[in-house]
JSON list of C-alpha atoms in Angstrom, two decimals:
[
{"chain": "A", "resi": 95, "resn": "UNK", "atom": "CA", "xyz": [0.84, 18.14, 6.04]},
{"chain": "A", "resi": 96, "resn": "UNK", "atom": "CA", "xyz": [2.18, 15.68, 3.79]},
{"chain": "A", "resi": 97, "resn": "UNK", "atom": "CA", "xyz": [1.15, 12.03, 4.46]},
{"chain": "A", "resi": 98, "resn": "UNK", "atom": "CA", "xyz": [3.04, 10.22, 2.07]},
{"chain": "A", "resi": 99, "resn": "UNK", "atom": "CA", "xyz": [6.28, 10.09, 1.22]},
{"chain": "A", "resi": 100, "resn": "UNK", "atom": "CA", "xyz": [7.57, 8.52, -2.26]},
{"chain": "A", "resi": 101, "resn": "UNK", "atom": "CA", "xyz": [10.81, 7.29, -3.42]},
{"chain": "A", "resi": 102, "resn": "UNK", "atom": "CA", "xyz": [11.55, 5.84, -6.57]},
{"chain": "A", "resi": 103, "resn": "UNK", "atom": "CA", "xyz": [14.35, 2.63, -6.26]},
{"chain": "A", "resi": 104, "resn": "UNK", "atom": "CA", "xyz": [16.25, 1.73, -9.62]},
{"chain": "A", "resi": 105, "resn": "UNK", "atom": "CA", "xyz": [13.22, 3.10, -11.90]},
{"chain": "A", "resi": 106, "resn": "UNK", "atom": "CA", "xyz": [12.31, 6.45, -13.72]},
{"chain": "A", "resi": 107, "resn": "UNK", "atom": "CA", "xyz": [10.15, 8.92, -11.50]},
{"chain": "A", "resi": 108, "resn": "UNK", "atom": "CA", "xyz": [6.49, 9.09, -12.39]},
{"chain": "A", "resi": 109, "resn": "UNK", "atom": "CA", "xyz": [4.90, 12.69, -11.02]},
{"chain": "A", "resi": 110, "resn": "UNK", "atom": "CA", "xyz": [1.42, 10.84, -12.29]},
{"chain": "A", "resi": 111, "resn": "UNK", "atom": "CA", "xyz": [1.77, 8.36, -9.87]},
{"chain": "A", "resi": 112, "resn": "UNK", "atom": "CA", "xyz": [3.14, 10.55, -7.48]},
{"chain": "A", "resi": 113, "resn": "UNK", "atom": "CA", "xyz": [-0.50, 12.18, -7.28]},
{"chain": "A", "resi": 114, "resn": "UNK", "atom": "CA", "xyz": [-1.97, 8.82, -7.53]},
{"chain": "A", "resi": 115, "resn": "UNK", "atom": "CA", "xyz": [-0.44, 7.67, -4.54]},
{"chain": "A", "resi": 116, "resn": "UNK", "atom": "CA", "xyz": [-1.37, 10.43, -2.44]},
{"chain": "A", "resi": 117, "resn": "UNK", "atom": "CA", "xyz": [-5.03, 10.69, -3.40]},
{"chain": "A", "resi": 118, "resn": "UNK", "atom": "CA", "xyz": [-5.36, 7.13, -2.68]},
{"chain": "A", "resi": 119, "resn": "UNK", "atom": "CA", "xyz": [-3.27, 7.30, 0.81]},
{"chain": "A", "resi": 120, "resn": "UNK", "atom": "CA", "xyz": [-4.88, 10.80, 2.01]},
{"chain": "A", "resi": 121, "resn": "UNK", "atom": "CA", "xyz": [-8.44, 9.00, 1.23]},
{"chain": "A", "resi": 122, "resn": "UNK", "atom": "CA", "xyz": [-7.17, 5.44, 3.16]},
{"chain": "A", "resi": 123, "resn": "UNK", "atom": "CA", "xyz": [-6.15, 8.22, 6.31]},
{"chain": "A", "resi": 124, "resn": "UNK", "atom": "CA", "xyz": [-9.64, 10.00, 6.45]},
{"chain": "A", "resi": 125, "resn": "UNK", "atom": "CA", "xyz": [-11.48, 6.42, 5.83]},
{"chain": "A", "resi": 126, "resn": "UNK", "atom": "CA", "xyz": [-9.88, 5.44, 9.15]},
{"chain": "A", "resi": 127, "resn": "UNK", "atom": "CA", "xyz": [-9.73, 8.59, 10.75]},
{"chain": "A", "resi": 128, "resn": "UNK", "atom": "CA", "xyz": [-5.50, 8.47, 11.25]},
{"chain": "A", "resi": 129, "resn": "UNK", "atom": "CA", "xyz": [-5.51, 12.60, 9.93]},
{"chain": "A", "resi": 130, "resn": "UNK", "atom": "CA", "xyz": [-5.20, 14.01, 13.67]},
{"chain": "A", "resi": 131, "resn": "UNK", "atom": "CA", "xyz": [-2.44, 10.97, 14.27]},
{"chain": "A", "resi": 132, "resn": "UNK", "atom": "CA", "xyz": [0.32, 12.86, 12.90]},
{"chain": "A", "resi": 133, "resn": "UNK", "atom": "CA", "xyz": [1.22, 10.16, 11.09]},
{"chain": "A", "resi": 134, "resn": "UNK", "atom": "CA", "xyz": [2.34, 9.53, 7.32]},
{"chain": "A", "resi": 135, "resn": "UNK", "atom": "CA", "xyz": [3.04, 6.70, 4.88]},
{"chain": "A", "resi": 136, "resn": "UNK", "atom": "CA", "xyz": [6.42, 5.27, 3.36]},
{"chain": "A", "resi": 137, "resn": "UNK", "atom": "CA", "xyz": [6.08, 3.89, -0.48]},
{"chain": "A", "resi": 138, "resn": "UNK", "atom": "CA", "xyz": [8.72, 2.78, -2.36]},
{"chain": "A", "resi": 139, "resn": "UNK", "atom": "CA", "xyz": [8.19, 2.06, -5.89]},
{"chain": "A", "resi": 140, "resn": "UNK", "atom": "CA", "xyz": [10.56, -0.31, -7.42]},
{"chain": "A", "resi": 141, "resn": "UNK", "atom": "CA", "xyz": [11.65, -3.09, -9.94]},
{"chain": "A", "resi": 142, "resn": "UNK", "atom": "CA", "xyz": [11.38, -6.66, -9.32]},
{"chain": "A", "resi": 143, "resn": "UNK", "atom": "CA", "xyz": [14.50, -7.49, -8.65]},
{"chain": "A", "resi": 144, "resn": "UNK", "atom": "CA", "xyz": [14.53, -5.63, -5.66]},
{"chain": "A", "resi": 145, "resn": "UNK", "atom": "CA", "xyz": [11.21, -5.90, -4.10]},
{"chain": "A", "resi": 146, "resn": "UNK", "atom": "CA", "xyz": [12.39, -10.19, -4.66]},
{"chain": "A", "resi": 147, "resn": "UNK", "atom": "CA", "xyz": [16.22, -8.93, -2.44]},
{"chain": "A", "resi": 148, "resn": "UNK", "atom": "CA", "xyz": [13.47, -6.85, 0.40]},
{"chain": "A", "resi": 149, "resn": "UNK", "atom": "CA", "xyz": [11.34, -10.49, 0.33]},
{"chain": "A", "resi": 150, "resn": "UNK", "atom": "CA", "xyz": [14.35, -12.49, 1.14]},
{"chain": "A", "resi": 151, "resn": "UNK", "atom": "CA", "xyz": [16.19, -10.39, 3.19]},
{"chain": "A", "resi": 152, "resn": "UNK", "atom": "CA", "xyz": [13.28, -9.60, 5.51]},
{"chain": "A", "resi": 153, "resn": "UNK", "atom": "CA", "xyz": [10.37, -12.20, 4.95]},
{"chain": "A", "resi": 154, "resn": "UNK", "atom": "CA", "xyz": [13.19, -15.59, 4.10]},
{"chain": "A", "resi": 155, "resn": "UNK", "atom": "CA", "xyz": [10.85, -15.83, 0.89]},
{"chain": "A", "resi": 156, "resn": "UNK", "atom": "CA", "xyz": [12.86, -15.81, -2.39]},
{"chain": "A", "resi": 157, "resn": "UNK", "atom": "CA", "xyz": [10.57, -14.57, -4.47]},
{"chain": "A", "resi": 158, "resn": "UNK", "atom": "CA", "xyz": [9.30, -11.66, -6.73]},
{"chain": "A", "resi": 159, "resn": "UNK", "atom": "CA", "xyz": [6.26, -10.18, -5.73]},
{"chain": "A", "resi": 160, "resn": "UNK", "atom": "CA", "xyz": [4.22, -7.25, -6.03]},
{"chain": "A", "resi": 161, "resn": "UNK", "atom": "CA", "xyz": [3.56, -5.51, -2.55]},
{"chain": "A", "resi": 162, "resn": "UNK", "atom": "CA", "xyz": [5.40, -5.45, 0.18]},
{"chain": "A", "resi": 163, "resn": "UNK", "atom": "CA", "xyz": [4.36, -3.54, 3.72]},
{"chain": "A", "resi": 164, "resn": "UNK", "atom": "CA", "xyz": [5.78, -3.46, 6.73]},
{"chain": "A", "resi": 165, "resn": "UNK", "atom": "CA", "xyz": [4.27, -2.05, 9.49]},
{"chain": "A", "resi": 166, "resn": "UNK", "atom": "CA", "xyz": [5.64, 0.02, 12.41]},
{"chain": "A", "resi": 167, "resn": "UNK", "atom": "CA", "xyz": [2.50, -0.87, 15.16]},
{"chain": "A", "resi": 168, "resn": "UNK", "atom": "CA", "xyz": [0.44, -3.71, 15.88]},
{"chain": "A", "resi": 169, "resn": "UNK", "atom": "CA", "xyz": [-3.07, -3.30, 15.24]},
{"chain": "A", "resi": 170, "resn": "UNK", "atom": "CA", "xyz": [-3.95, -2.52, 18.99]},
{"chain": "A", "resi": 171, "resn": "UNK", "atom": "CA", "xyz": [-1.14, 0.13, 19.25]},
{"chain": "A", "resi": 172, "resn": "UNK", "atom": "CA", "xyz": [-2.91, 2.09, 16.66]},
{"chain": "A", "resi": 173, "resn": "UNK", "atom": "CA", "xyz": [-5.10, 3.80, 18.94]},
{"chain": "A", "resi": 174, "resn": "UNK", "atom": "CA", "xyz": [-2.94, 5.03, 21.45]},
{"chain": "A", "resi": 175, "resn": "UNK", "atom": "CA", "xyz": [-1.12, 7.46, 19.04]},
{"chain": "A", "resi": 176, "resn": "UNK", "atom": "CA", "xyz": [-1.24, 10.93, 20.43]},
{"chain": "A", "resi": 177, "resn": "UNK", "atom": "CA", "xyz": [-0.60, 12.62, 17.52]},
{"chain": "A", "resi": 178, "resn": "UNK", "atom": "CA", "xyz": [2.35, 14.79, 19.21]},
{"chain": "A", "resi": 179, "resn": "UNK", "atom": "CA", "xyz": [4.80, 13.46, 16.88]},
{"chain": "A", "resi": 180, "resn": "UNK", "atom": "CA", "xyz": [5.44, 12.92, 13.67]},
{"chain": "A", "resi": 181, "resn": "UNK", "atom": "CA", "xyz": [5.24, 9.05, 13.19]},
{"chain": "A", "resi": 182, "resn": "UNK", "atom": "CA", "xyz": [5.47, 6.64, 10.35]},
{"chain": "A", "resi": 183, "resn": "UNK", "atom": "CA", "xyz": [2.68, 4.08, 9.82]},
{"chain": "A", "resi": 184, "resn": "UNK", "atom": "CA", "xyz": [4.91, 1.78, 8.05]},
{"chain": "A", "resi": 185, "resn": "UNK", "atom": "CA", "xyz": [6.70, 1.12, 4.52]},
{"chain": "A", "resi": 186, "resn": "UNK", "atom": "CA", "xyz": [4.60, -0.25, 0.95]},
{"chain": "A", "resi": 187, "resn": "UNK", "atom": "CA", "xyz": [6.94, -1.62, -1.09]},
{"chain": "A", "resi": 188, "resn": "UNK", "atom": "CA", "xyz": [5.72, -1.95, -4.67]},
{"chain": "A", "resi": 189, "resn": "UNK", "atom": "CA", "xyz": [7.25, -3.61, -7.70]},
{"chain": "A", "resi": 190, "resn": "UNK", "atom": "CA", "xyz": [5.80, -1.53, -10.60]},
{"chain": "A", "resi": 191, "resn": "UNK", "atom": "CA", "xyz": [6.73, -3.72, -13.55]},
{"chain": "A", "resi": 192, "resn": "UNK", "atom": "CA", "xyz": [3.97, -5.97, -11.91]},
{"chain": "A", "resi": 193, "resn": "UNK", "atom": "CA", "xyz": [1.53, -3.67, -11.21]},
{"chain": "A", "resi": 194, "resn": "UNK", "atom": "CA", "xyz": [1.63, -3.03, -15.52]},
{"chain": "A", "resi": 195, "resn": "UNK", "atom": "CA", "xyz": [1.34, -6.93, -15.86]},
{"chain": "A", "resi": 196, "resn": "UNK", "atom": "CA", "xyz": [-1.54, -7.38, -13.79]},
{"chain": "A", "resi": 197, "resn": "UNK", "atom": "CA", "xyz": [-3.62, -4.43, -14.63]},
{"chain": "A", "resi": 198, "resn": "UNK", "atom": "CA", "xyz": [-3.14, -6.18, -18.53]},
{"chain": "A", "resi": 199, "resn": "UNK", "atom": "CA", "xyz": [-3.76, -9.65, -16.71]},
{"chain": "A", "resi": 200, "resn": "UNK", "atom": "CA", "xyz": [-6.95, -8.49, -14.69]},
{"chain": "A", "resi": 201, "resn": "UNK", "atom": "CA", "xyz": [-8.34, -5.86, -17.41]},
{"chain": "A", "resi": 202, "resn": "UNK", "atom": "CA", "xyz": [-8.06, -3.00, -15.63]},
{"chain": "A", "resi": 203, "resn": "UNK", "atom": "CA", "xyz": [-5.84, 0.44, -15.64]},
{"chain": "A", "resi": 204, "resn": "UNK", "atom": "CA", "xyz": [-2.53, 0.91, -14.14]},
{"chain": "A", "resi": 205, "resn": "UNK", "atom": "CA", "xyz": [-4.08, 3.17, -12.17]},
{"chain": "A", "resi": 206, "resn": "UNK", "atom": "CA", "xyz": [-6.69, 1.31, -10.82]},
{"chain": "A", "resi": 207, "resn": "UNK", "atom": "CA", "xyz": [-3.95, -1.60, -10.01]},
{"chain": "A", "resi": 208, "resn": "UNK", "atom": "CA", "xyz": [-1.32, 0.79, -8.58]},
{"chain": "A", "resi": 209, "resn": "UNK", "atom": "CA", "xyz": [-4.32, 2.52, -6.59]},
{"chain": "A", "resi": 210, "resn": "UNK", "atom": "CA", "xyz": [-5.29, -1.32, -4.87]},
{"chain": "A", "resi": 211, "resn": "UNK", "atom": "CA", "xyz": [-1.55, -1.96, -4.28]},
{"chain": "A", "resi": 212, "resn": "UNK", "atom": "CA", "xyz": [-1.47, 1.26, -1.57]},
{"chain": "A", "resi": 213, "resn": "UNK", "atom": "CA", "xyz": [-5.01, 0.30, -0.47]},
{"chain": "A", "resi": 214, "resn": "UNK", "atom": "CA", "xyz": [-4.22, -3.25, -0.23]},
{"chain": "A", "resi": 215, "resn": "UNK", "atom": "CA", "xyz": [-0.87, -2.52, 1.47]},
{"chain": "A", "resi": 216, "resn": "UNK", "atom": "CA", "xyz": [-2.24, 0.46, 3.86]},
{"chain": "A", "resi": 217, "resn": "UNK", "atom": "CA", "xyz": [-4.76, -2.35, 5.32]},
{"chain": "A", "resi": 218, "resn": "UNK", "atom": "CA", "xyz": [-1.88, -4.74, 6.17]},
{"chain": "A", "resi": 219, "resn": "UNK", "atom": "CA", "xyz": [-0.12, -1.91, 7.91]},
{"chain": "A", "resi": 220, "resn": "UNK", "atom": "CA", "xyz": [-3.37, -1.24, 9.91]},
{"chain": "A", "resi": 221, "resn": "UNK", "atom": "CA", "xyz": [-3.43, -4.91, 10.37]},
{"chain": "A", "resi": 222, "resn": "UNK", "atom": "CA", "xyz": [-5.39, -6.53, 8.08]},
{"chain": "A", "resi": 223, "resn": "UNK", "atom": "CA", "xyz": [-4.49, -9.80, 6.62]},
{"chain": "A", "resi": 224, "resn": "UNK", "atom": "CA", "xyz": [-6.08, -12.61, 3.98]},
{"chain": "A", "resi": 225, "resn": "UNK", "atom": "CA", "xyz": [-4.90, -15.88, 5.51]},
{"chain": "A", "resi": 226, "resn": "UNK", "atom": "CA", "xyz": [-8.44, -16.83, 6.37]},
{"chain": "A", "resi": 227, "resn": "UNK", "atom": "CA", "xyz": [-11.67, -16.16, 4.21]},
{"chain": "A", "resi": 228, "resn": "UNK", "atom": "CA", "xyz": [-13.04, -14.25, 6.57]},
{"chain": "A", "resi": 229, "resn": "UNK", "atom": "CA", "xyz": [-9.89, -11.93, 7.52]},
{"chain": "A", "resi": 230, "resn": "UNK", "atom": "CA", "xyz": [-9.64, -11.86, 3.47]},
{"chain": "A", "resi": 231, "resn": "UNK", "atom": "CA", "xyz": [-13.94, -10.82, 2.92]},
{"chain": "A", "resi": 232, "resn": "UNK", "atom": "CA", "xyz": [-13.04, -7.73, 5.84]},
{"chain": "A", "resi": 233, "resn": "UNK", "atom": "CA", "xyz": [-9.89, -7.22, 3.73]},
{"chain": "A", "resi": 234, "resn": "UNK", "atom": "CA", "xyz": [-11.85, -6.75, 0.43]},
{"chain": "A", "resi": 235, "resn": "UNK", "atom": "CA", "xyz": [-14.46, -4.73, 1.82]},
{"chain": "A", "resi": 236, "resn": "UNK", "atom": "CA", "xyz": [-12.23, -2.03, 3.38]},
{"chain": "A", "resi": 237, "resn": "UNK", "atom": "CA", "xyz": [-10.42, -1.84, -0.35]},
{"chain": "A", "resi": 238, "resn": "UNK", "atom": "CA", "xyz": [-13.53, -1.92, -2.35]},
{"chain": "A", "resi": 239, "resn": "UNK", "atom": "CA", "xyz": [-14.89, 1.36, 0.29]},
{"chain": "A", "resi": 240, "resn": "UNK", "atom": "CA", "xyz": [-11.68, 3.71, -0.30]},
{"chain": "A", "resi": 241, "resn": "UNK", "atom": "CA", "xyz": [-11.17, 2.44, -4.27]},
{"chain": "A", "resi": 242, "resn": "UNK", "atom": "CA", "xyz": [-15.37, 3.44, -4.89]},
{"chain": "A", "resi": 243, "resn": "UNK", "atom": "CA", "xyz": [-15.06, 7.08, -2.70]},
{"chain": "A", "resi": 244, "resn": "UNK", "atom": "CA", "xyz": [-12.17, 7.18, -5.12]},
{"chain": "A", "resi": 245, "resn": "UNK", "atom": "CA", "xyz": [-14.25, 6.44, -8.66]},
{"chain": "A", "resi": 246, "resn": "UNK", "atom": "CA", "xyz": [-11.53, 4.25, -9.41]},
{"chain": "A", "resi": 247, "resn": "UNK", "atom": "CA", "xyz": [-13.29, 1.57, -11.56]},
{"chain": "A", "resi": 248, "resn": "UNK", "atom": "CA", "xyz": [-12.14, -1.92, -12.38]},
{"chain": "A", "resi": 249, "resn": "UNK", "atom": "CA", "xyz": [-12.53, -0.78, -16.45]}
]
């Protein structure tokens, strides 16, 4: 069963991160133990312009960014999937040009940067958010686990 699905928006497929982005997502969905949920994972890799139109449209920020999620249950609801249908978790919207500038900005691969963008993402569709220190320290800790069980290094 496929848990992810990827579509490319106004760029140039990428089969490389294609693979990336399912290691990284079938890892998140054992971590959590979502595998007998029947459920899989909507990313959209795209250009700034557009993930800045999404922000607007749907969040009233006008603004570029570089991940986007949107989730399709509330944190609670998570648990009281049967797994008799086929479900999405939610959408991870990812602006790609700014996943190359901050792996360059933070010293690290793309890969490593485009890997934390679905980590980071697949946590705020589980319900995980950073507003507070402490929500951000759980945050952190649940990315750090899949990215290490992954060997993807900061270097």
């Amino acid at each position: 069963m496929n848990l992810v699905e990827v579509e490319f928006l106004d760029i140039e497929e990428n089969e490389e991160c294609i693979k990336l982005i399912e290691r990284v997502a079938n890892k998140c969905f054992e971590i959590q133990n979502l595998l007998s949920k029947n459920l899989y994972l909507s990313v959209i890799l795209t250009n700034p312009e557009n993930i800045r139109r999404i922000n607007k449209e749907y969040r009233q920020v006008d603004k570029e960014t570089d991940v986007l999620s949107f989730p399709m249950f509330e944190k609670d609801e998570l648990s009281l999937i049967t797994g008799n249908h086929r479900e999405p978790l939610g959408d991870i919207m990812i602006s790609i040009q700014r996943v190359k500038e901050q792996a360059k900005e933070y010293g690290h691969s793309f890969e490593r940067e485009l890997a934390y963008m679905i980590v980071h993402g697949f946590y705020h569709l589980m319900g995980y958010d950073h507003i507070t220190d402490e929500e951000k320290e759980i945050m952190r800790e649940k990315e750090e686990e899949v990215l290490e069980l992954l060997n993807i290094t900061r270097k």
